[in-house]
Amino acid sequence: MTETQVQEATQSRRLLARQRKLRSFGRLTKEFRTDTAGVIGGVVLLSFIVIAIATPLLFSSDELDRTLQIDQPKLASPSGEHLLGTDDKRRDMLAVLLWGSRTSLSVGLAAAVFAITIGALIGICSGYFGRWVDAVLSRIEEWFLVIPTLPLAIVLVTVLGGSLRTIIIVIGLTSWAGSARLIRAQTLTVKQRLYVERSRGLGAPHRHIIRRHIFPNVMPIILANLTLTVPVAILSEATLSFLGIGSFERESWGKTLEAAHAASAIRLGAWWYFLPVGILITTVVLSFTMVGNAVERVVNPKLRER
Amino acid sequence: MIVRKIGVAIGTLFVVVTANFFLFRVVQTDPVAAVYRGRNLSEAKKAELEERFNLNGSKLDQYVGYLEQLSHGNLGYTLNSQPVSSEIAEKLPTTLKLVGTTTILTAVIGIWLGIRAGWRPRSKFDRITTGITMFFYSTSDAFFGLALLYLFASKNPWFPTGGLIDPNSTATGLNRILEQFHHLVLPGTVLVIGYLGQYSLVQRAAMLETSGEDYLTLARAKGLRDSLVRRRHAVPNALLPSITLIALNVGYTIGGAIIVETTFSIPGIGSELVRAAKGPDYALLQGIFLLISAAVIAATLIADLLYPRFDPRVRTP
């Protein structure tokens, strides 16, 4: 074969592979679309993310500075001027909530990505290498599964200091173990397949087998787990902030709940201080869960019967 | 097998103890200074405190000292120089009442819902319970608690707004217990409804799994009524995962108790943990974390040991 022929051959192989991937992606999207709950969740999430990104265009960050709100009413109920009322620091609640959504969503996403990265690394290594690697990693995994998450998170945040970055790391550290276990199980079944055996027989190094065979085949599980871990992470962040543990740098939904509690919004009947934020948290968490369930159903046909 | 399981549990606890020691030693270099923030201290007093906080010798010596201390049930001293163990002992009964009652209620109601929902999947009952449990599972416990406080303590003053007992209360005996119970209704509701999904979903899945079994077909072929097939043949076999779940959920429920105790200002272990973290009162935080971990490890071990007794199918020869 001449050099151009070789090039053509590899190129057409890549083209074929790309077409195959596009086709299977199209099939999966089509299947996802049949899941009404998943589609609704997806639409809600997308709009939340768009609004969160657009927040600086709607409200300047000055709205969060209590020293600039002296002329505003304190704990005012919703009106034309303040659609969701104001808080005890005279700030517009809508602005506070939208700015808070940026923190809550980004911390949730970042923590979930971190958790799944650890989970995937440990799960794949554990399942692929087996023997003592598996034994050691499984012990670590079990430890994190047994130890209660919230107390551990509280201790870690207290010890490591409560910046936004530590919160992300701590939530990630306390929520990877379940996914690692599922990814390990999937790795074990992929490892048994013939093409992996063939590849090993041809002398492929571990790195190649993991990258080209194992990883693409556990990717669907990783994706499903990622979507299902985000809501957990968002709730964890809200809980830690509500308890007053952790980041005080920025507004977040958990912090709004904490502020409402501290300002006795309940006793004063200021429902606009805690009801909208609660609805927001529930809606976002529910949407992520619905999308996650739909993704899981698409990538794991065994679940479809139920 | 049993010995191995107990060994694993002890190993897990040992890792907690070790992490507990080293994590806190990294941040807390001088507990004596933490107590006596800048005040003058006589040499003798300082030596005494160092002895008490176990600060003499190398890190390894201190670690061994910590283990020795623990083996005598000594958890150290809080910033107010109270023994951590007595502080915990004072707060523990409240949390036990809250967590114990709600665990039983959640398990019973959740399992019942799961049996019903799983027996007729996709029925109206199934859709409604699955939807509702998923909704509450997705709510922040803190928000749920605040909403209940607003509706049933502030707007309609049916329940107290917080605490475990009215500070001016003179009630004794049974009345005192009843009053405490009245204070625990709203926080208990948050925990029960918020965590129903844990049981109902697992129980539902277990029912679905049994529903295809041959022995159910046989029972029906015998001409048994549907409710009898369910009660005598399906439920007993599908109950096992949920029963072990009770023990495995202790950790989650304690997490819920931390949130609820803070929301409702109940003086228990959970709110004490938050207080210790905010202080920060490291010895207290360390002690409570150790206690919670030990409780969860023990519960897991019990579930592990009991499972084969209930279910001969997983008994290893």
Coordinates of C-alpha atoms in Angstrom, one line a residue:
Chain A
M1 CA 0.0 0.0 0.0
T2 CA 1.2 3.5 -0.7
E3 CA 1.2 6.1 1.9
T4 CA -1.9 7.8 0.6
Q5 CA -3.8 4.5 0.6
V6 CA -2.9 4.0 4.2
Q7 CA -4.1 7.5 5.0
E8 CA -7.3 6.9 3.2
A9 CA -7.9 3.6 4.9
T10 CA -7.3 5.1 8.4
Q11 CA -9.4 8.1 7.5
S12 CA -12.3 6.0 6.3
R13 CA -12.0 3.9 9.4
R14 CA -12.3 7.0 11.5
L15 CA -15.2 8.2 9.5
L16 CA -16.9 4.9 10.0
A17 CA -16.3 5.1 13.7
R18 CA -17.6 8.6 13.8
Q19 CA -20.7 7.7 11.9
R20 CA -21.3 4.8 14.2
K21 CA -20.9 7.0 17.2
L22 CA -23.3 9.6 15.8
R23 CA -25.9 6.9 15.0
S24 CA -25.8 5.4 18.5
F25 CA -25.9 8.9 20.0
G26 CA -29.0 9.6 17.8
R27 CA -30.6 6.4 19.0
L28 CA -30.0 7.2 22.6
T29 CA -31.4 10.7 22.3
K30 CA -34.4 9.3 20.6
E31 CA -34.9 6.9 23.4
F32 CA -34.3 9.6 26.0
R33 CA -37.1 11.7 24.3
T34 CA -39.6 8.9 25.0
D35 CA -39.1 9.5 28.7
T36 CA -41.5 12.4 29.5
A37 CA -40.3 13.0 33.0
G38 CA -36.7 13.1 31.8
V39 CA -37.5 15.6 29.0
I40 CA -39.4 17.9 31.4
G41 CA -36.6 17.7 33.9
G42 CA -34.1 18.5 31.1
V43 CA -36.0 21.5 29.9
V44 CA -36.4 22.9 33.5
L45 CA -32.7 22.4 34.1
L46 CA -31.6 24.1 30.9
S47 CA -33.7 27.1 31.7
F48 CA -32.3 27.2 35.3
I49 CA -28.7 27.1 33.9
V50 CA -29.5 29.8 31.3
I51 CA -31.0 32.1 33.9
A52 CA -28.1 31.5 36.3
I53 CA -25.6 32.4 33.6
A54 CA -27.6 35.5 32.6
T55 CA -28.0 36.7 36.2
P56 CA -25.3 39.4 36.0
L57 CA -27.3 40.9 33.1
L58 CA -30.5 41.0 35.1
F59 CA -29.2 42.2 38.5
S60 CA -25.9 43.9 39.3
S61 CA -24.0 42.4 42.1
D62 CA -24.5 45.7 44.0
E63 CA -28.0 44.4 44.8
L64 CA -26.3 41.9 47.2
D65 CA -24.4 44.6 49.1
R66 CA -26.5 45.5 52.1
T67 CA -24.8 48.8 52.6
L68 CA -26.2 50.0 49.3
Q69 CA -29.8 49.1 50.2
I70 CA -30.5 51.6 53.0
D71 CA -33.3 53.2 51.1
Q72 CA -35.1 49.9 50.6
P73 CA -37.8 48.5 52.9
K74 CA -36.9 45.8 55.4
L75 CA -38.5 42.4 55.1
A76 CA -41.1 43.8 52.7
S77 CA -43.7 41.4 51.3
P78 CA -43.7 40.7 47.5
S79 CA -44.8 43.8 45.4
G80 CA -44.4 45.2 42.0
E81 CA -41.1 46.7 42.9
H82 CA -39.7 43.6 44.6
L83 CA -41.3 40.6 43.0
L84 CA -40.3 38.3 45.8
G85 CA -40.0 40.8 48.6
T86 CA -36.9 41.8 50.5
D87 CA -34.9 40.2 53.2
D88 CA -33.9 41.5 56.6
K89 CA -30.9 43.1 55.0
R90 CA -33.2 45.1 52.7
R91 CA -32.0 43.3 49.7
D92 CA -34.3 42.2 46.8
M93 CA -35.0 38.5 47.3
L94 CA -35.1 37.7 43.6
A95 CA -31.6 39.1 43.1
V96 CA -30.4 37.1 46.1
L97 CA -31.9 33.9 44.9
L98 CA -30.7 34.3 41.3
W99 CA -27.1 35.1 42.5
G100 CA -27.4 32.2 44.9
S101 CA -28.4 29.8 42.1
R102 CA -25.0 30.4 40.5
T103 CA -23.2 29.2 43.6
S104 CA -25.6 26.3 44.3
L105 CA -25.6 25.0 40.8
S106 CA -21.8 25.4 40.2
V107 CA -20.9 23.9 43.5
G108 CA -23.3 21.0 42.9
L109 CA -21.9 20.3 39.4
A110 CA -18.2 20.7 40.4
A111 CA -18.6 18.5 43.5
A112 CA -20.4 15.8 41.4
V113 CA -17.8 15.9 38.7
F114 CA -15.1 15.5 41.4
A115 CA -16.9 12.7 43.1
I116 CA -17.5 10.8 39.8
T117 CA -13.9 11.3 38.8
I118 CA -12.7 9.6 42.0
G119 CA -15.4 7.0 41.7
A120 CA -14.5 6.2 38.1
L121 CA -10.7 6.1 38.8
I122 CA -11.1 3.8 41.8
G123 CA -13.9 1.7 40.3
I124 CA -12.1 1.0 37.0
C125 CA -8.7 0.3 38.7
S126 CA -10.5 -1.9 41.3
G127 CA -12.4 -3.9 38.7
Y128 CA -9.7 -4.0 36.0
F129 CA -6.6 -4.9 38.1
G130 CA -8.4 -7.1 40.7
R131 CA -6.4 -9.0 43.3
W132 CA -4.7 -6.8 46.0
V133 CA -5.5 -3.5 44.2
D134 CA -9.2 -4.5 44.4
A135 CA -8.9 -5.6 48.0
V136 CA -7.3 -2.4 49.1
L137 CA -9.5 -0.1 47.1
S138 CA -12.7 -2.0 48.2
R139 CA -11.7 -1.6 51.8
I140 CA -11.4 2.2 51.3
E141 CA -14.7 2.3 49.5
E142 CA -16.4 0.3 52.2
W143 CA -15.1 2.7 54.8
F144 CA -16.6 5.7 53.0
L145 CA -19.9 3.8 52.5
V146 CA -20.2 3.0 56.2
I147 CA -19.2 6.3 57.8
P148 CA -22.2 8.6 57.9
T149 CA -21.8 11.3 55.3
L150 CA -23.1 14.4 56.9
P151 CA -21.1 14.1 60.2
L152 CA -17.9 13.3 58.2
A153 CA -18.5 16.3 55.9
I154 CA -19.0 18.6 58.9
V155 CA -15.8 17.3 60.5
L156 CA -13.8 17.7 57.3
V157 CA -15.0 21.2 56.5
T158 CA -14.2 22.3 60.1
V159 CA -10.7 20.8 59.9
L160 CA -9.9 21.9 56.4
G161 CA -11.5 25.4 56.6
G162 CA -14.7 26.5 55.0
S163 CA -13.8 28.0 51.7
L164 CA -16.0 27.3 48.6
R165 CA -13.2 25.0 47.2
T166 CA -13.1 22.9 50.4
I167 CA -16.8 22.5 50.3
I168 CA -16.6 21.1 46.8
I169 CA -13.7 18.8 47.8
V170 CA -15.5 17.6 50.9
I171 CA -18.8 16.9 49.1
G172 CA -16.8 15.1 46.4
L173 CA -14.9 13.0 49.0
T174 CA -18.0 12.0 50.8
S175 CA -20.1 11.0 47.8
W176 CA -17.9 8.9 45.4
A177 CA -18.1 5.5 47.0
G178 CA -21.5 4.4 45.7
S179 CA -20.6 5.2 42.1
A180 CA -17.2 3.5 42.4
R181 CA -19.0 0.3 43.4
L182 CA -21.3 0.4 40.3
I183 CA -18.4 1.3 38.0
R184 CA -16.3 -1.5 39.4
A185 CA -19.1 -4.0 38.7
Q186 CA -19.5 -2.8 35.1
T187 CA -15.7 -2.9 34.6
L188 CA -15.8 -6.5 35.8
T189 CA -18.3 -7.5 33.1
V190 CA -16.6 -5.5 30.3
K191 CA -13.2 -7.1 31.2
Q192 CA -14.7 -10.6 30.4
R193 CA -15.6 -9.6 26.9
L194 CA -13.8 -11.2 23.9
Y195 CA -12.5 -8.0 22.4
V196 CA -10.6 -7.2 25.6
E197 CA -9.2 -10.7 25.6
R198 CA -8.2 -10.3 22.0
S199 CA -6.6 -6.9 22.7
R200 CA -4.6 -8.4 25.6
G201 CA -3.6 -11.4 23.4
L202 CA -2.2 -9.0 20.9
G203 CA 0.0 -7.5 23.6
A204 CA -1.8 -4.2 24.3
P205 CA -0.7 -2.5 27.5
H206 CA -3.1 -1.9 30.3
R207 CA -3.3 1.8 29.5
H208 CA -4.5 1.1 26.0
I209 CA -7.1 -1.5 27.1
I210 CA -8.5 0.8 29.8
R211 CA -8.6 3.8 27.5
R212 CA -9.9 2.2 24.3
H213 CA -12.1 -0.7 25.7
I214 CA -13.0 -0.3 29.3
F215 CA -13.5 3.4 29.6
P216 CA -15.9 3.8 26.6
N217 CA -18.0 0.9 27.8
V218 CA -18.4 2.2 31.4
M219 CA -18.9 5.7 30.2
P220 CA -22.7 5.4 30.1
I221 CA -22.8 4.3 33.7
I222 CA -20.5 7.1 34.6
L223 CA -22.8 9.6 32.9
A224 CA -25.9 8.3 34.6
N225 CA -24.1 8.4 38.0
L226 CA -23.0 11.9 37.3
T227 CA -26.5 13.2 36.7
L228 CA -27.7 11.4 39.8
T229 CA -24.9 12.7 42.0
V230 CA -25.4 16.4 41.2
P231 CA -28.7 16.6 43.1
V232 CA -27.1 14.9 46.1
A233 CA -24.3 17.4 46.0
I234 CA -26.7 20.4 45.7
L235 CA -28.6 19.2 48.7
S236 CA -25.3 18.6 50.6
E237 CA -24.2 22.1 49.9
A238 CA -27.6 23.5 51.0
T239 CA -27.4 21.5 54.2
L240 CA -23.9 22.5 55.1
S241 CA -24.7 26.2 54.4
F242 CA -27.9 26.0 56.3
L243 CA -26.1 24.6 59.3
G244 CA -23.7 27.5 59.1
I245 CA -20.7 25.3 58.3
G246 CA -18.6 26.3 55.4
S247 CA -18.4 29.1 52.9
F248 CA -19.6 32.6 53.7
E249 CA -18.0 34.1 50.7
R250 CA -21.1 34.0 48.4
E251 CA -24.8 33.8 48.4
S252 CA -26.2 30.3 48.0
W253 CA -29.6 28.7 48.4
G254 CA -28.5 27.0 51.6
K255 CA -27.3 30.3 53.0
T256 CA -30.6 31.9 52.2
L257 CA -32.4 29.2 54.2
E258 CA -30.0 29.8 57.1
A259 CA -30.5 33.6 57.0
A260 CA -34.3 33.1 57.0
H261 CA -34.0 30.8 60.0
A262 CA -31.6 33.3 61.8
A263 CA -33.9 36.3 61.0
S264 CA -36.9 34.5 62.5
A265 CA -38.7 34.7 59.2
I266 CA -41.0 32.0 60.5
R267 CA -42.1 33.9 63.6
L268 CA -42.5 37.1 61.6
G269 CA -44.6 35.3 58.9
A270 CA -42.1 36.3 56.2
W271 CA -42.9 33.3 54.0
W272 CA -41.2 34.9 50.9
Y273 CA -37.9 34.5 52.7
F274 CA -37.9 30.7 52.7
L275 CA -40.7 29.4 50.5
P276 CA -39.3 30.4 47.1
V277 CA -35.8 29.2 47.9
G278 CA -37.3 25.9 49.1
I279 CA -39.3 25.5 45.9
L280 CA -36.2 26.3 43.9
I281 CA -34.1 23.6 45.6
T282 CA -36.8 21.0 45.3
T283 CA -37.4 21.8 41.6
V284 CA -33.7 21.6 40.7
V285 CA -33.1 18.5 42.7
L286 CA -36.2 16.8 41.3
S287 CA -35.3 17.8 37.7
F288 CA -31.8 16.4 38.0
T289 CA -33.2 13.2 39.5
M290 CA -35.7 12.8 36.6
V291 CA -33.0 13.4 34.0
G292 CA -30.7 11.0 35.8
N293 CA -33.3 8.3 36.0
A294 CA -34.1 8.7 32.3
V295 CA -30.4 8.5 31.4
E296 CA -30.0 5.4 33.5
R297 CA -33.0 3.8 31.8
V298 CA -31.6 4.6 28.4
V299 CA -28.1 3.2 29.1
N300 CA -29.2 0.3 31.2
P301 CA -31.8 -1.7 29.3
K302 CA -32.3 -4.1 32.2
L303 CA -34.0 -1.3 34.1
R304 CA -36.5 -0.6 31.3
E305 CA -38.8 -3.5 32.2
R306 CA -39.7 -1.9 35.5
Chain B
M1 CA -17.3 -15.8 58.7
I2 CA -18.7 -14.2 61.8
V3 CA -15.2 -13.6 63.1
R4 CA -14.2 -12.0 59.8
K5 CA -17.2 -9.6 59.9
I6 CA -16.5 -8.6 63.5
G7 CA -12.8 -8.1 62.5
V8 CA -13.8 -5.8 59.6
A9 CA -16.0 -3.8 61.9
I10 CA -13.2 -3.3 64.4
G11 CA -10.9 -2.4 61.6
T12 CA -13.3 0.2 60.3
L13 CA -13.7 1.7 63.8
F14 CA -9.9 1.7 64.2
V15 CA -9.5 3.7 61.0
V16 CA -12.1 6.2 62.4
V17 CA -10.2 6.5 65.6
T18 CA -6.9 7.0 63.8
A19 CA -8.3 9.5 61.3
N20 CA -10.0 11.3 64.3
F21 CA -6.7 11.7 66.0
F22 CA -4.5 12.8 63.1
L23 CA -7.1 15.0 61.3
F24 CA -7.6 17.0 64.4
R25 CA -3.9 17.1 65.4
V26 CA -3.2 18.7 62.0
V27 CA -5.3 21.7 62.8
Q28 CA -5.1 21.9 66.5
T29 CA -1.5 22.4 67.4
D30 CA -1.9 23.9 70.8
P31 CA -5.2 23.2 72.6
V32 CA -3.9 24.8 75.8
A33 CA -3.7 28.1 74.0
A34 CA -7.1 27.6 72.5
V35 CA -8.6 27.4 76.0
Y36 CA -6.6 30.2 77.6
R37 CA -6.6 32.6 74.7
G38 CA -3.7 34.8 75.6
R39 CA -4.3 34.8 79.3
N40 CA -1.3 34.3 81.6
L41 CA -0.7 30.8 82.8
S42 CA 1.5 29.5 85.5
E43 CA 4.0 26.8 84.6
A44 CA 2.4 24.3 86.9
K45 CA -1.1 24.9 85.5
K46 CA 0.3 24.7 82.0
A47 CA 1.9 21.4 82.7
E48 CA -1.3 20.1 84.2
L49 CA -3.3 21.1 81.1
E50 CA -0.7 19.6 78.8
E51 CA -1.0 16.4 80.8
R52 CA -4.8 16.6 80.5
F53 CA -4.8 17.3 76.8
N54 CA -2.2 14.6 76.4
L55 CA 0.4 16.8 74.6
N56 CA 3.6 15.4 76.0
G57 CA 6.0 13.4 73.8
S58 CA 6.1 12.7 70.1
K59 CA 3.0 12.4 67.9
L60 CA 3.2 8.7 68.1
D61 CA 3.3 8.8 71.9
Q62 CA 0.3 11.2 71.9
Y63 CA -1.5 8.8 69.6
V64 CA -0.9 5.8 71.9
G65 CA -1.9 8.1 74.8
Y66 CA -5.2 8.9 72.9
L67 CA -5.9 5.2 72.4
E68 CA -5.2 4.6 76.1
Q69 CA -7.5 7.4 77.0
L70 CA -10.3 6.1 74.8
S71 CA -10.0 2.6 76.2
H72 CA -10.9 4.1 79.6
G73 CA -13.9 5.8 78.1
N74 CA -12.2 9.2 78.4
L75 CA -13.1 11.4 75.4
G76 CA -11.2 14.5 76.6
Y77 CA -12.5 17.9 77.7
T78 CA -14.5 20.6 76.0
L79 CA -13.5 24.2 75.9
N80 CA -15.5 24.7 79.1
S81 CA -13.4 22.1 80.7
Q82 CA -16.3 19.7 81.0
P83 CA -15.7 16.0 80.2
V84 CA -16.8 15.4 76.6
S85 CA -18.4 12.1 77.7
S86 CA -20.7 13.7 80.3
E87 CA -21.7 16.4 77.7
I88 CA -22.6 13.7 75.3
A89 CA -24.4 11.6 77.9
E90 CA -26.6 14.7 78.7
K91 CA -27.6 15.2 75.1
L92 CA -27.8 11.6 73.9
P93 CA -31.3 10.6 75.3
T94 CA -33.1 13.3 73.3
T95 CA -31.5 12.2 70.0
L96 CA -32.1 8.6 70.8
K97 CA -35.8 9.3 71.4
L98 CA -36.1 11.3 68.1
V99 CA -34.1 8.9 66.0
G100 CA -35.6 5.7 67.6
T101 CA -39.2 6.7 67.2
T102 CA -38.8 8.0 63.7
T103 CA -36.8 5.0 62.5
I104 CA -39.6 2.7 63.6
L105 CA -42.3 4.8 62.1
T106 CA -40.5 5.4 58.9
A107 CA -39.7 1.7 58.5
V108 CA -43.3 0.5 59.2
I109 CA -45.0 3.1 57.0
G110 CA -42.4 2.9 54.2
I111 CA -42.5 -0.9 54.1
W112 CA -46.3 -0.9 54.0
L113 CA -46.3 1.6 51.2
G114 CA -43.7 -0.4 49.3
I115 CA -45.7 -3.6 49.6
R116 CA -48.8 -2.0 48.3
A117 CA -47.1 -0.2 45.5
G118 CA -44.9 -3.1 44.4
W119 CA -47.8 -5.6 44.4
R120 CA -49.6 -3.6 41.8
P121 CA -46.9 -1.7 39.9
R122 CA -48.1 1.2 37.7
S123 CA -51.4 1.3 39.6
K124 CA -52.8 4.6 40.8
F125 CA -51.5 3.9 44.3
D126 CA -48.0 3.1 43.0
R127 CA -47.8 6.3 41.0
I128 CA -49.0 8.5 43.8
T129 CA -46.8 7.0 46.5
T130 CA -43.7 6.9 44.2
G131 CA -44.3 10.5 43.2
I132 CA -44.9 11.8 46.7
T133 CA -41.9 9.9 48.2
M134 CA -39.7 11.1 45.4
F135 CA -40.8 14.7 46.0
F136 CA -40.0 14.7 49.7
Y137 CA -36.8 12.8 49.0
S138 CA -35.8 15.8 46.8
T139 CA -36.7 18.4 49.3
S140 CA -34.1 19.9 51.6
D141 CA -34.9 18.7 55.2
A142 CA -34.2 22.2 56.4
F143 CA -36.8 23.7 54.1
F144 CA -39.3 21.1 55.0
G145 CA -38.8 21.8 58.6
L146 CA -39.1 25.5 58.2
A147 CA -42.3 25.1 56.2
L148 CA -43.8 22.9 58.9
L149 CA -42.8 25.4 61.5
Y150 CA -44.5 28.2 59.5
L151 CA -47.7 26.2 58.9
F152 CA -48.2 24.4 62.2
A153 CA -46.4 26.5 64.8
S154 CA -46.5 30.1 63.6
K155 CA -49.6 30.4 61.5
N156 CA -51.7 27.9 63.5
P157 CA -50.1 27.6 66.9
W158 CA -50.8 23.9 67.3
F159 CA -47.2 22.9 68.0
P160 CA -44.4 24.6 69.9
T161 CA -41.9 26.5 67.7
G162 CA -38.9 24.6 69.0
G163 CA -36.9 23.1 71.9
L164 CA -37.6 19.9 73.8
I165 CA -39.6 21.3 76.6
D166 CA -41.1 24.7 77.7
P167 CA -38.4 26.2 80.0
N168 CA -41.2 27.3 82.4
S169 CA -42.8 23.9 82.4
T170 CA -43.5 22.4 85.8
A171 CA -44.9 19.2 84.4
T172 CA -43.5 16.0 85.9
G173 CA -43.7 12.3 85.2
L174 CA -46.0 11.3 82.4
N175 CA -47.0 14.8 81.6
R176 CA -43.5 15.8 81.1
I177 CA -43.0 12.9 78.6
L178 CA -46.2 13.9 76.9
E179 CA -45.0 17.5 76.6
Q180 CA -41.7 16.4 75.2
F181 CA -43.6 14.2 72.7
H182 CA -45.6 17.2 71.7
H183 CA -42.4 19.1 70.9
L184 CA -41.1 16.2 68.9
V185 CA -44.1 15.8 66.6
L186 CA -43.0 18.3 63.9
P187 CA -39.3 17.4 63.8
G188 CA -40.3 13.7 63.8
T189 CA -42.6 14.4 60.8
V190 CA -39.8 15.9 58.8
L191 CA -37.6 12.8 59.4
V192 CA -40.4 10.3 58.8
I193 CA -41.8 11.8 55.6
G194 CA -38.4 12.8 54.3
Y195 CA -37.0 9.3 54.6
L196 CA -40.0 7.2 53.7
G197 CA -38.6 6.8 50.2
Q198 CA -35.6 4.9 51.5
Y199 CA -37.9 2.0 52.6
S200 CA -40.8 2.2 50.1
L201 CA -38.6 2.2 47.0
V202 CA -36.5 -0.8 48.2
Q203 CA -39.6 -2.7 49.4
R204 CA -41.3 -2.0 46.1
A205 CA -38.3 -3.3 44.1
A206 CA -38.3 -6.4 46.4
M207 CA -42.0 -7.0 45.8
L208 CA -41.5 -6.7 42.0
E209 CA -38.7 -9.2 42.2
T210 CA -40.8 -11.8 44.1
S211 CA -43.8 -11.3 41.9
G212 CA -42.4 -13.4 39.2
E213 CA -41.5 -16.4 41.5
D214 CA -43.0 -19.8 40.9
Y215 CA -44.2 -20.3 44.4
L216 CA -46.6 -17.4 43.9
T217 CA -48.1 -19.0 40.8
L218 CA -48.4 -22.2 42.8
A219 CA -50.2 -20.4 45.7
R220 CA -52.5 -18.8 43.2
A221 CA -53.1 -22.2 41.5
K222 CA -54.1 -23.5 44.9
G223 CA -56.9 -21.0 44.8
L224 CA -55.7 -18.6 47.5
R225 CA -57.2 -15.2 47.6
D226 CA -54.9 -12.4 46.2
S227 CA -54.5 -10.8 49.6
L228 CA -53.5 -14.2 51.1
V229 CA -50.9 -14.8 48.4
R230 CA -49.5 -11.4 49.1
R231 CA -49.5 -11.7 52.9
R232 CA -48.3 -15.3 53.4
H233 CA -46.1 -15.9 50.4
A234 CA -44.8 -12.7 48.8
V235 CA -44.3 -10.4 51.8
P236 CA -42.2 -12.7 54.0
N237 CA -39.8 -13.3 51.2
A238 CA -39.6 -9.7 50.1
L239 CA -39.2 -8.3 53.6
L240 CA -35.5 -9.1 54.2
P241 CA -33.8 -6.2 52.3
S242 CA -35.9 -3.7 54.2
I243 CA -35.2 -5.2 57.6
T244 CA -31.5 -4.9 57.1
L245 CA -32.1 -1.4 55.6
I246 CA -33.2 -0.3 59.1
A247 CA -29.8 -0.8 60.4
L248 CA -28.0 0.6 57.4
N249 CA -30.1 3.7 57.5
V250 CA -29.0 4.7 60.9
G251 CA -26.3 6.9 59.4
Y252 CA -28.8 8.8 57.2
T253 CA -31.2 9.3 60.0
I254 CA -28.5 10.7 62.2
G255 CA -27.7 13.1 59.4
G256 CA -31.4 14.1 59.3
A257 CA -31.4 14.5 63.1
I258 CA -28.5 17.0 62.8
I259 CA -30.6 19.1 60.4
V260 CA -33.8 18.8 62.3
E261 CA -32.3 19.5 65.7
T262 CA -30.8 22.6 64.3
T263 CA -34.1 23.8 62.7
F264 CA -36.2 23.1 65.8
S265 CA -33.5 24.1 68.3
I266 CA -33.6 20.7 70.1
P267 CA -30.7 20.2 72.5
G268 CA -29.4 16.8 71.2
I269 CA -26.3 15.3 69.8
G270 CA -26.9 16.7 66.3
S271 CA -27.2 20.3 67.3
E272 CA -24.3 19.8 69.7
L273 CA -22.2 18.6 66.8
V274 CA -23.0 21.7 64.8
R275 CA -22.2 23.9 67.8
A276 CA -18.9 22.1 68.3
A277 CA -18.0 22.6 64.6
K278 CA -18.8 26.3 64.8
G279 CA -16.8 26.8 68.0
P280 CA -14.7 25.1 67.0
D281 CA -14.5 22.8 70.0
Y282 CA -12.3 20.1 68.6
A283 CA -12.5 17.7 71.5
L284 CA -16.3 17.7 71.5
L285 CA -16.4 17.4 67.7
Q286 CA -14.0 14.5 67.9
G287 CA -16.0 12.8 70.6
I288 CA -19.4 13.1 68.9
F289 CA -18.0 12.0 65.5
L290 CA -16.5 9.0 67.1
L291 CA -19.7 8.1 68.9
I292 CA -21.8 8.5 65.7
S293 CA -19.4 6.4 63.7
A294 CA -19.2 3.7 66.3
A295 CA -23.1 3.6 66.4
V296 CA -23.3 3.3 62.6
I297 CA -20.6 0.6 62.4
A298 CA -22.3 -1.4 65.2
A299 CA -25.6 -1.2 63.4
T300 CA -24.1 -2.3 60.1
L301 CA -22.4 -5.2 61.8
I302 CA -25.6 -6.3 63.5
A303 CA -27.4 -6.1 60.1
D304 CA -24.6 -8.2 58.5
L305 CA -24.8 -10.8 61.2
L306 CA -28.5 -11.1 61.3
Y307 CA -29.2 -11.3 57.6
P308 CA -28.1 -14.9 57.2
R309 CA -30.2 -15.8 60.2
F310 CA -33.3 -14.5 58.5
D311 CA -32.5 -15.6 55.0
P312 CA -31.1 -19.1 54.6
R313 CA -30.5 -18.4 51.0
V314 CA -27.5 -16.2 51.7
R315 CA -26.1 -18.6 54.4
T316 CA -22.7 -19.7 53.3
P317 CA -21.9 -23.4 53.9

